[in-house]
Coordinates of C-alpha atoms and ligand atoms in Angstrom, one line a residue:
M1 CA 200.9 -6.4 -97.7
T2 CA 197.7 -6.4 -95.8
R3 CA 194.9 -8.9 -96.3
E4 CA 191.7 -7.4 -97.6
L5 CA 188.7 -8.6 -95.7
V6 CA 185.0 -8.7 -96.3
I7 CA 183.1 -9.3 -93.0
L8 CA 179.5 -10.6 -93.2
G9 CA 177.5 -10.2 -90.0
S10 CA 179.8 -7.4 -88.7
T11 CA 177.5 -6.3 -85.8
G12 CA 177.2 -9.8 -84.4
S13 CA 179.5 -11.4 -81.9
I14 CA 182.0 -12.9 -84.4
G15 CA 182.0 -9.7 -86.6
V16 CA 182.7 -7.4 -83.6
Q17 CA 185.6 -9.6 -82.4
A18 CA 187.0 -9.8 -85.9
L19 CA 187.0 -6.0 -86.2
E20 CA 188.8 -5.8 -82.8
I21 CA 191.5 -8.1 -84.3
V22 CA 191.8 -5.9 -87.4
E23 CA 192.0 -2.8 -85.1
A24 CA 194.8 -4.4 -83.1
N25 CA 196.7 -5.4 -86.3
P26 CA 196.5 -2.6 -88.9
S27 CA 199.6 -3.9 -90.6
L28 CA 197.9 -7.3 -91.3
F29 CA 194.4 -6.5 -92.3
T30 CA 192.2 -3.9 -94.1
V31 CA 188.4 -4.1 -94.3
V32 CA 186.9 -3.6 -97.8
A33 CA 183.3 -4.3 -97.0
L34 CA 180.9 -5.0 -94.1
T35 CA 177.4 -6.5 -94.1
A36 CA 174.8 -6.8 -91.4
A37 CA 171.0 -7.4 -91.0
G38 CA 170.6 -3.7 -90.2
S39 CA 168.9 -4.0 -86.9
N40 CA 171.8 -2.1 -85.2
P41 CA 172.4 0.7 -87.8
E42 CA 174.4 2.9 -85.3
L43 CA 177.0 0.2 -84.8
L44 CA 177.2 -0.6 -88.5
I45 CA 177.7 3.1 -89.4
A46 CA 180.3 3.5 -86.7
Q47 CA 182.2 0.4 -88.0
A48 CA 182.1 1.6 -91.6
K49 CA 183.5 5.0 -90.7
K50 CA 186.2 3.6 -88.4
F51 CA 187.5 1.1 -90.9
K52 CA 186.9 3.3 -93.9
V53 CA 185.1 0.6 -95.9
K54 CA 184.2 1.1 -99.5
V55 CA 181.0 -1.0 -99.5
V56 CA 178.3 -1.8 -96.9
G57 CA 175.6 -4.4 -97.4
V58 CA 172.4 -4.3 -95.3
A59 CA 169.1 -6.2 -95.3
K60 CA 167.1 -3.3 -93.9
N61 CA 167.4 0.4 -93.0
G62 CA 169.3 0.9 -96.3
D63 CA 168.3 4.6 -96.7
L64 CA 169.2 5.5 -93.2
I65 CA 172.7 4.0 -93.6
R66 CA 173.2 5.5 -97.1
Q67 CA 172.5 9.0 -95.7
A68 CA 175.0 8.5 -92.9
L69 CA 177.8 7.2 -95.1
P70 CA 178.3 9.6 -98.1
G71 CA 180.8 8.2 -100.5
V72 CA 180.2 4.6 -99.4
E73 CA 178.5 2.2 -101.8
V74 CA 175.5 0.8 -99.8
I75 CA 173.8 -2.3 -101.2
D76 CA 170.5 -3.1 -99.5
G77 CA 167.9 -5.8 -99.6
P78 CA 167.6 -9.4 -98.8
H79 CA 170.5 -10.4 -101.0
A80 CA 173.0 -7.8 -99.9
S81 CA 175.3 -10.2 -98.1
T82 CA 175.4 -12.5 -101.1
E83 CA 176.3 -9.6 -103.4
V84 CA 179.0 -8.3 -101.1
A85 CA 180.4 -11.8 -100.5
A86 CA 181.3 -11.9 -104.2
I87 CA 183.5 -8.8 -104.1
S88 CA 187.0 -9.9 -104.9
C89 CA 189.1 -9.9 -101.7
D90 CA 191.5 -12.1 -99.8
V91 CA 189.1 -13.5 -97.1
V92 CA 185.4 -13.3 -96.6
L93 CA 184.5 -13.9 -92.9
N94 CA 181.0 -15.3 -92.7
G95 CA 179.8 -14.4 -89.3
I96 CA 176.1 -14.6 -90.1
T97 CA 173.9 -16.7 -87.8
G98 CA 171.5 -19.2 -89.4
S99 CA 171.1 -20.9 -92.8
I100 CA 170.6 -17.5 -94.5
G101 CA 174.4 -17.6 -94.4
L102 CA 174.5 -20.4 -97.1
A103 CA 174.0 -18.2 -100.2
P104 CA 176.8 -15.8 -99.2
T105 CA 179.1 -18.7 -98.6
L106 CA 178.4 -20.1 -102.0
A107 CA 178.8 -16.7 -103.7
A108 CA 182.2 -16.1 -102.0
L109 CA 183.5 -19.5 -103.1
D110 CA 182.2 -18.9 -106.6
A111 CA 184.1 -15.6 -106.7
D112 CA 187.3 -17.5 -105.7
N113 CA 187.5 -15.8 -102.4
R114 CA 188.8 -17.7 -99.4
V115 CA 186.0 -18.2 -96.8
A116 CA 186.6 -18.1 -93.0
L117 CA 183.4 -19.9 -92.0
A118 CA 181.8 -19.1 -88.7
N119 CA 178.4 -19.9 -90.2
K120 CA 178.1 -23.6 -89.4
E121 CA 174.6 -23.7 -90.9
S122 CA 176.1 -23.3 -94.4
L123 CA 177.5 -26.8 -94.0
V124 CA 174.5 -28.2 -92.1
A125 CA 171.9 -27.0 -94.6
G126 CA 174.1 -27.1 -97.8
G127 CA 177.2 -29.2 -97.1
D128 CA 177.2 -31.0 -100.4
L129 CA 176.8 -27.7 -102.3
V130 CA 179.6 -26.0 -100.4
L131 CA 182.0 -28.9 -100.8
A132 CA 181.3 -29.2 -104.5
R133 CA 182.7 -25.6 -104.9
A134 CA 185.4 -25.3 -102.2
K135 CA 189.0 -25.8 -103.5
K136 CA 191.9 -26.8 -101.2
D137 CA 192.4 -24.3 -98.4
Q138 CA 189.5 -22.2 -99.7
L139 CA 187.2 -23.0 -96.8
L140 CA 188.7 -22.5 -93.3
P141 CA 186.9 -23.2 -90.0
V142 CA 186.2 -20.5 -87.4
D143 CA 184.1 -22.5 -85.1
S144 CA 186.5 -23.2 -82.1
E145 CA 186.1 -26.9 -82.1
H146 CA 186.7 -27.2 -85.9
S147 CA 189.6 -24.9 -85.7
A148 CA 191.1 -27.2 -83.0
I149 CA 190.6 -30.3 -85.2
W150 CA 192.0 -28.5 -88.2
Q151 CA 195.1 -27.4 -86.2
A152 CA 195.6 -31.0 -84.9
L153 CA 195.4 -32.4 -88.4
I154 CA 198.1 -30.2 -89.9
G155 CA 200.9 -32.4 -91.3
E156 CA 199.0 -35.6 -90.4
D157 CA 198.2 -38.5 -92.7
R158 CA 194.4 -38.6 -92.8
K159 CA 194.5 -42.4 -93.1
E160 CA 196.0 -42.5 -89.7
V161 CA 193.1 -40.6 -88.0
S162 CA 190.8 -42.8 -86.0
K163 CA 188.4 -40.3 -84.4
L164 CA 187.5 -36.6 -84.1
I165 CA 186.4 -35.7 -80.6
L166 CA 184.5 -32.4 -80.2
T167 CA 184.4 -30.9 -76.8
A168 CA 181.2 -29.4 -75.4
S169 CA 181.0 -27.1 -72.4
G170 CA 177.6 -28.8 -71.6
G171 CA 176.0 -25.3 -71.4
P172 CA 174.4 -23.8 -68.3
F173 CA 172.3 -27.0 -67.5
R174 CA 175.0 -29.6 -67.6
D175 CA 174.3 -30.5 -64.0
R176 CA 170.6 -29.7 -63.8
A177 CA 168.4 -32.8 -63.6
D178 CA 165.0 -31.3 -64.6
L179 CA 165.1 -29.1 -67.6
S180 CA 161.3 -28.5 -68.1
G181 CA 161.3 -25.3 -66.1
V182 CA 164.2 -23.6 -67.8
T183 CA 163.6 -19.9 -68.5
V184 CA 164.8 -17.9 -71.5
Q185 CA 167.1 -15.8 -69.3
E186 CA 168.7 -18.9 -67.8
A187 CA 169.2 -20.4 -71.3
L188 CA 170.9 -17.2 -72.4
A189 CA 173.5 -17.2 -69.6
H190 CA 176.4 -19.4 -70.9
P191 CA 179.0 -20.4 -68.3
T192 CA 182.1 -20.1 -70.4
W193 CA 181.5 -18.6 -73.8
V194 CA 180.1 -15.2 -74.8
M195 CA 178.2 -15.7 -78.0
G196 CA 175.1 -14.6 -80.0
P197 CA 171.6 -15.5 -78.6
V198 CA 170.8 -18.3 -81.1
V199 CA 174.2 -20.1 -80.5
T200 CA 173.7 -19.6 -76.8
I201 CA 170.3 -21.3 -76.8
N202 CA 171.7 -24.0 -79.1
S203 CA 174.5 -24.6 -76.5
A204 CA 172.0 -25.0 -73.7
T205 CA 170.1 -27.7 -75.6
L206 CA 173.4 -29.1 -77.0
M207 CA 171.8 -28.7 -80.5
N208 CA 174.9 -26.6 -81.2
K209 CA 177.1 -29.8 -80.7
G210 CA 174.7 -31.7 -82.9
L211 CA 175.1 -29.1 -85.7
E212 CA 178.9 -29.1 -85.1
I213 CA 179.0 -32.9 -85.6
I214 CA 177.4 -32.4 -89.0
E215 CA 179.8 -29.5 -89.7
A216 CA 182.8 -31.7 -88.8
H217 CA 181.5 -34.4 -91.1
Y218 CA 181.6 -32.1 -94.1
L219 CA 184.7 -30.1 -93.2
F220 CA 186.9 -33.1 -92.6
N221 CA 185.2 -35.6 -94.8
T222 CA 184.8 -38.0 -91.8
A223 CA 182.2 -40.6 -91.3
Y224 CA 179.7 -40.0 -88.4
A225 CA 180.9 -43.2 -86.7
Q226 CA 184.3 -41.6 -86.3
I227 CA 183.0 -38.3 -84.8
E228 CA 182.3 -38.1 -81.1
A229 CA 181.5 -35.4 -78.6
V230 CA 182.5 -35.1 -74.9
I231 CA 181.6 -32.7 -72.1
H232 CA 184.4 -30.5 -71.0
P233 CA 183.1 -27.8 -68.7
Q234 CA 186.2 -25.6 -68.7
S235 CA 186.1 -25.0 -72.5
V236 CA 190.0 -24.9 -72.6
V237 CA 190.5 -28.0 -74.7
H238 CA 188.7 -27.0 -77.9
S239 CA 188.7 -30.4 -79.5
M240 CA 190.9 -33.4 -80.2
V241 CA 192.0 -35.8 -82.9
E242 CA 192.7 -39.4 -82.0
F243 CA 195.1 -41.4 -84.2
V244 CA 195.4 -45.1 -85.0
D245 CA 198.3 -45.6 -82.6
G246 CA 196.2 -44.5 -79.6
S247 CA 197.7 -41.0 -79.5
T248 CA 195.4 -38.0 -79.1
I249 CA 196.3 -34.4 -80.1
A250 CA 194.3 -31.7 -78.3
Q251 CA 194.4 -27.9 -79.0
G252 CA 193.9 -25.6 -76.0
S253 CA 193.6 -22.0 -74.9
P254 CA 191.3 -20.1 -72.5
P255 CA 187.9 -19.7 -74.2
N256 CA 188.1 -16.7 -76.6
M257 CA 187.0 -16.7 -80.2
K258 CA 189.8 -14.4 -81.2
G259 CA 192.1 -17.3 -81.5
P260 CA 190.2 -19.2 -84.1
I261 CA 189.0 -16.1 -85.9
S262 CA 192.5 -14.7 -86.3
L263 CA 193.9 -18.0 -87.5
A264 CA 191.3 -18.3 -90.2
L265 CA 191.9 -14.7 -91.3
S266 CA 195.7 -15.0 -91.5
Y267 CA 196.3 -18.7 -92.3
P268 CA 198.9 -20.1 -92.6
H269 CA 200.3 -17.5 -90.2
R270 CA 199.3 -17.0 -86.6
V271 CA 198.5 -13.5 -85.2
A272 CA 200.8 -12.6 -82.3
A273 CA 198.9 -12.3 -79.0
A274 CA 195.5 -13.0 -80.6
T275 CA 194.4 -14.5 -77.4
A276 CA 195.8 -15.0 -73.9
P277 CA 197.6 -18.3 -73.5
I278 CA 197.0 -20.8 -70.6
D279 CA 198.6 -19.5 -67.4
W280 CA 200.8 -22.4 -66.3
T281 CA 201.8 -20.6 -63.1
Q282 CA 198.2 -21.5 -61.8
S283 CA 196.8 -24.9 -61.1
H284 CA 194.2 -26.2 -63.5
T285 CA 191.7 -29.0 -63.4
W286 CA 190.1 -30.1 -66.6
N287 CA 187.2 -32.5 -66.6
F288 CA 185.9 -34.7 -69.3
A289 CA 182.6 -36.7 -69.2
P290 CA 180.2 -38.4 -71.6
I291 CA 177.1 -36.6 -72.7
D292 CA 173.8 -37.6 -71.0
S293 CA 171.8 -38.5 -74.0
Q294 CA 168.5 -38.7 -72.0
R295 CA 168.6 -35.1 -71.0
F296 CA 170.3 -33.9 -74.2
P297 CA 168.8 -35.9 -77.1
A298 CA 169.9 -33.4 -79.7
V299 CA 173.4 -34.9 -80.2
A300 CA 172.1 -38.4 -81.1
L301 CA 169.4 -36.9 -83.3
A302 CA 172.0 -34.9 -85.2
R303 CA 174.1 -38.0 -85.8
E304 CA 171.1 -39.9 -87.1
V305 CA 170.0 -37.0 -89.3
G306 CA 173.5 -36.5 -90.6
A307 CA 174.0 -40.2 -91.5
I308 CA 170.8 -40.1 -93.6
G309 CA 172.0 -36.9 -95.2
G310 CA 170.4 -35.4 -98.3
G311 CA 167.9 -32.7 -97.3
L312 CA 167.4 -34.0 -93.7
P313 CA 170.2 -31.9 -92.0
A314 CA 168.6 -28.8 -93.6
V315 CA 165.2 -29.9 -92.1
F316 CA 166.9 -30.5 -88.7
N317 CA 168.4 -27.0 -88.7
A318 CA 165.4 -25.1 -90.0
A319 CA 163.1 -26.8 -87.5
N320 CA 165.4 -25.8 -84.7
E321 CA 165.5 -22.2 -85.9
V322 CA 161.7 -22.1 -85.6
A323 CA 161.6 -23.9 -82.3
V324 CA 164.3 -21.6 -80.7
Q325 CA 162.4 -18.6 -81.8
A326 CA 159.2 -20.0 -80.3
F327 CA 161.1 -20.7 -77.0
V328 CA 162.5 -17.1 -76.9
D329 CA 159.0 -15.8 -77.6
G330 CA 157.7 -17.7 -74.6
D331 CA 155.5 -20.0 -76.7
I332 CA 157.1 -23.3 -75.8
K333 CA 159.1 -24.9 -72.9
F334 CA 162.8 -25.4 -73.2
T335 CA 162.4 -29.2 -73.4
E336 CA 160.0 -28.8 -76.3
I337 CA 162.7 -27.3 -78.6
V338 CA 164.4 -30.6 -79.4
K339 CA 161.1 -32.5 -79.2
T340 CA 159.8 -30.2 -81.9
V341 CA 162.9 -30.7 -84.0
S342 CA 162.6 -34.5 -83.6
A343 CA 158.9 -34.5 -84.5
V344 CA 159.6 -32.4 -87.7
V345 CA 162.5 -34.8 -88.7
D346 CA 160.1 -37.8 -88.2
A347 CA 157.4 -36.1 -90.2
L348 CA 159.6 -35.4 -93.2
R349 CA 162.3 -38.1 -93.2
G350 CA 160.3 -40.2 -95.6
S351 CA 159.6 -37.5 -98.1
V352 CA 162.6 -35.1 -98.0
S353 CA 164.8 -34.9 -101.2
A354 CA 167.8 -37.3 -101.1
T355 CA 170.0 -34.8 -103.0
L356 CA 170.1 -31.0 -102.9
R357 CA 171.1 -29.7 -106.4
D358 CA 171.0 -26.0 -105.7
L359 CA 169.9 -23.2 -103.3
A360 CA 166.4 -23.5 -104.5
D361 CA 166.3 -27.1 -103.4
V362 CA 167.6 -26.1 -100.0
S363 CA 165.0 -23.3 -99.6
A364 CA 162.2 -25.7 -100.6
V365 CA 163.3 -28.3 -98.0
E366 CA 163.6 -25.6 -95.3
E367 CA 160.2 -24.1 -96.1
D368 CA 158.7 -27.5 -95.7
A369 CA 160.5 -27.9 -92.3
R370 CA 159.4 -24.5 -91.1
R371 CA 155.8 -25.0 -92.1
T372 CA 155.7 -28.4 -90.4
A373 CA 157.4 -27.0 -87.3
R374 CA 154.8 -24.2 -87.1
E375 CA 151.9 -26.6 -87.5
L376 CA 153.3 -28.8 -84.7
L377 CA 153.8 -25.8 -82.4
K378 CA 150.3 -24.6 -83.0
K379 CA 149.1 -28.0 -81.6
V380 CA 151.4 -27.6 -78.6
G381 CA 150.4 -24.0 -78.0
Ligands
MG401 MG1 181.7 -24.1 -81.5

């Protein structure tokens, strides 16, 4: 029996790779529905035809897509992904970028669908809401680091875990002393991973690692004091778990998201040849080094924000989304991205809600953060 999939964010990096996995494994998976923002309608239409999907959700260009896909139910508007996420299926892959992925995650969980989560912002902005809904094995990580930790924890007694250690490539500026003159093009050129633009910029500031520390806290119910991050430029060891006896289990493969995507789609089974294994006929050198917190303050800031919790991680993420856009638009310098996030966190840490009860609470907190970020950026600009 094939697994029925719903893929959210199908035209993005994760969505495209997921569909390649489906194409290579037609006996394992069928695609029931796709959603996308709609900024690349040609690709979305081609995907819908190729995989013979029944439903397409799109935020914009709905009429264009409806015309091109007779016989397909097209749901359009800002809540399309949330509606489609609630269609009964085996697995919803959430490959949306940004905290707009939170509402679809909650809708999929409420509909009793399993969620393969590539949208880390669901947990950063709404971790408590997501965890309150997720049953055992209903929420599976797709982020490569979290997939590694998840794999290393299988069969282990959680009381015997002493640390989770996330690896970070260090991004393109790992060895660059002065980051003030970094251009958008330089920040978009990642040395080891091919990803979407926002994740790539977040990898360059190490904001991505900060978000992933918060993601790990929620996914594995682990205190921030027990979550560390280390630079590993080759991106082969995807993360590690250290145990109380001093033993460390690491998961490794050449950097390719098809490994973690396929495991989340077919868990508890592995998909044969999902990704190339490490070639042991060649020599390899793997380096590990501590993160330079002076040049990359995002990681310590994430840890601090995460430990305070409540609405502050949502503030942290929303401020970053605004600051990254401002950098991409050429309005601020690279080093001002994290400075802006830090300033927004400082401005709101005293007033932000200590508990988020529902999506409306998350939206209100994010709106505050975005407005504060824009006001600060106006002063900079
Ligand atoms: Mg990652």
